[in-house]
Short mmCIF file of C-alpha atoms in Angstrom, two decimals:
data_model
loop_
_atom_site.label_atom_id
_atom_site.label_comp_id
_atom_site.label_asym_id
_atom_site.label_seq_id
_atom_site.Cartn_x
_atom_site.Cartn_y
_atom_site.Cartn_z
CA MET A 31 -23.09 27.28 -9.50
CA ARG A 32 -21.52 27.28 -12.81
CA GLY A 33 -18.50 28.96 -11.77
CA GLU A 34 -18.31 26.87 -8.58
CA LEU A 35 -18.25 23.81 -10.32
CA ASN A 36 -15.79 25.15 -13.17
CA SER A 37 -13.42 26.20 -10.47
CA LEU A 38 -13.09 22.69 -9.02
CA PRO A 39 -9.53 21.10 -9.46
CA LEU A 40 -9.52 18.19 -11.66
CA LEU A 41 -8.75 14.82 -10.66
CA PRO A 42 -5.67 13.05 -12.14
CA SER A 43 -7.03 10.75 -14.69
CA GLN A 44 -5.16 8.12 -13.00
CA CYS A 45 -7.03 8.80 -10.07
CA CYS A 46 -8.41 5.42 -8.61
CA ILE A 47 -8.17 5.08 -4.95
CA HIS A 48 -10.64 6.78 -2.68
CA THR A 49 -11.60 6.68 0.65
CA VAL A 50 -15.23 5.66 1.90
CA PRO A 51 -17.16 8.93 2.43
CA LYS A 52 -17.61 9.51 6.11
CA GLN A 53 -21.53 9.55 5.55
CA LEU A 54 -21.34 5.83 4.79
CA HIS A 55 -19.24 4.92 8.01
CA PRO A 56 -22.50 4.64 10.00
CA LEU A 57 -24.19 2.12 8.00
CA ASN A 58 -21.31 -0.46 8.58
CA GLU A 59 -18.25 0.58 10.13
CA LYS A 60 -16.29 -2.53 9.94
CA ALA A 61 -16.78 -2.73 6.14
CA CYS A 62 -15.46 0.75 5.73
CA THR A 63 -12.44 0.38 7.70
CA PRO A 64 -9.58 -1.96 7.83
CA GLN A 65 -9.77 -4.38 10.89
CA LEU A 66 -6.45 -6.43 10.65
CA VAL A 67 -3.89 -4.86 8.14
CA SER A 68 -3.57 -1.50 6.07
CA ILE A 69 -2.13 -1.70 2.62
CA GLY A 70 -0.72 1.92 1.58
CA PRO A 71 -1.07 5.29 3.21
CA LEU A 72 -4.87 5.83 3.76
CA HIS A 73 -5.21 3.84 7.24
CA HIS A 74 -1.01 3.53 7.91
CA GLY A 75 -0.38 4.27 11.41
CA LYS A 76 -3.67 3.35 13.18
CA GLU A 77 -2.81 2.01 16.48
CA GLU A 78 -5.47 -0.85 15.89
CA LEU A 79 -3.10 -2.02 12.85
CA LYS A 80 0.29 -1.58 14.19
CA PRO A 81 0.55 -5.20 15.17
CA MET A 82 0.75 -6.02 11.43
CA GLU A 83 3.35 -3.45 10.62
CA GLU A 84 5.99 -5.96 11.96
CA HIS A 85 4.66 -8.79 10.13
CA LYS A 86 4.57 -6.88 6.80
CA LYS A 87 8.31 -6.18 7.22
CA ARG A 88 8.94 -9.56 7.77
CA HIS A 89 7.40 -10.32 4.53
CA LEU A 90 9.64 -7.55 2.95
CA GLN A 91 12.81 -8.95 4.35
CA ASP A 92 11.89 -12.42 2.91
CA PHE A 93 10.97 -10.87 -0.34
CA LEU A 94 14.34 -8.89 -0.79
CA GLN A 95 16.02 -12.39 0.20
CA ARG A 96 14.37 -14.00 -3.04
CA THR A 97 15.21 -11.59 -5.56
CA ASP A 98 18.17 -9.92 -7.49
CA LEU A 99 17.66 -6.66 -6.47
CA SER A 100 18.36 -4.72 -3.26
CA LEU A 101 16.29 -2.64 -0.99
CA VAL A 102 17.78 0.37 -2.56
CA ASP A 103 16.92 -0.82 -6.12
CA TYR A 104 13.13 -1.24 -5.04
CA LEU A 105 13.31 2.13 -3.16
CA LYS A 106 14.77 4.02 -6.12
CA ASP A 107 12.35 2.35 -8.51
CA ILE A 108 9.29 3.57 -6.31
CA LYS A 109 10.73 7.08 -6.02
CA GLU A 110 11.14 7.41 -9.68
CA ARG A 111 7.23 6.67 -9.92
CA GLU A 112 6.27 8.51 -6.73
CA LYS A 113 4.07 11.48 -8.60
CA ARG A 114 2.27 8.79 -10.43
CA LEU A 115 1.51 6.74 -7.38
CA ARG A 116 0.57 9.53 -5.40
CA ASP A 117 -1.61 10.73 -8.22
CA CYS A 118 -3.73 7.42 -8.01
CA TYR A 119 -5.30 8.82 -4.46
CA ALA A 120 -8.33 11.05 -4.74
CA GLU A 121 -7.06 12.88 -1.63
CA THR A 122 -3.49 14.53 -1.05
CA ILE A 123 -1.17 11.95 1.09
CA GLU A 124 0.42 14.12 3.62
CA PHE A 125 3.65 11.65 4.08
CA SER A 126 6.99 12.71 3.45
CA SER A 127 8.56 11.35 0.23
CA ASP A 128 10.65 8.61 2.29
CA GLU A 129 7.49 7.86 4.40
CA PHE A 130 5.38 7.25 1.68
CA ILE A 131 8.12 5.48 -0.44
CA ILE A 132 8.50 2.94 2.65
CA VAL A 133 4.67 2.40 3.30
CA ILE A 134 4.35 1.50 -0.63
CA LEU A 135 7.21 -0.95 -0.50
CA VAL A 136 6.26 -2.42 2.36
CA GLY A 137 2.74 -2.97 1.39
CA ALA A 138 3.39 -4.21 -1.99
CA ALA A 139 5.94 -6.86 -0.80
CA PHE A 140 3.30 -8.13 1.67
CA ILE A 141 0.82 -8.48 -1.02
CA ILE A 142 3.04 -10.09 -3.43
CA LYS A 143 4.17 -12.67 -0.76
CA VAL A 144 0.67 -13.40 0.28
CA LEU A 145 -0.59 -14.09 -3.18
CA LEU A 146 2.87 -16.16 -4.30
CA SER A 147 2.45 -18.05 -0.76
CA TYR A 148 -1.21 -18.73 -1.57
CA HIS A 149 -0.35 -20.03 -5.14
CA PHE A 150 2.99 -21.80 -4.60
CA LYS A 151 2.71 -24.28 -1.54
CA THR A 152 6.50 -24.29 -1.45
CA MET A 153 6.78 -20.80 -0.72
CA ARG A 154 5.06 -21.33 2.72
CA ASN A 155 8.11 -23.29 3.76
CA GLY A 156 10.68 -20.54 2.37
CA LYS A 157 11.82 -22.90 -0.57
CA GLU A 158 10.84 -20.98 -3.58
CA ASN A 159 12.51 -18.13 -5.11
CA ILE A 160 10.77 -15.43 -6.65
#
């Protein structure tokens, strides 16, 4: 047993994103899986969550219109941090580099826009710059 434990690969120290173990899903499936929107790659592409993808992209478009940086700038910035971002996940993310970067950017812009819209009421009307 000691040999088996010693041969386990180490999790990166920055690993902080885990999936809910399958054994816990029967206890409360709705609590274990996204019901409306996915953020990040773990549940990306699931059929029941696809309706929100266009909505998230609209938030990205609005986010880009409110900043001084371009889409290319953000993609480049995420690309430079890709290994670090991937290491945050306990499991290997089987996305291509381009797909992973886009999923991260779309999700991040969505979260930022939702949080800012909640805090700054003028953003709900499209009048506040980031």
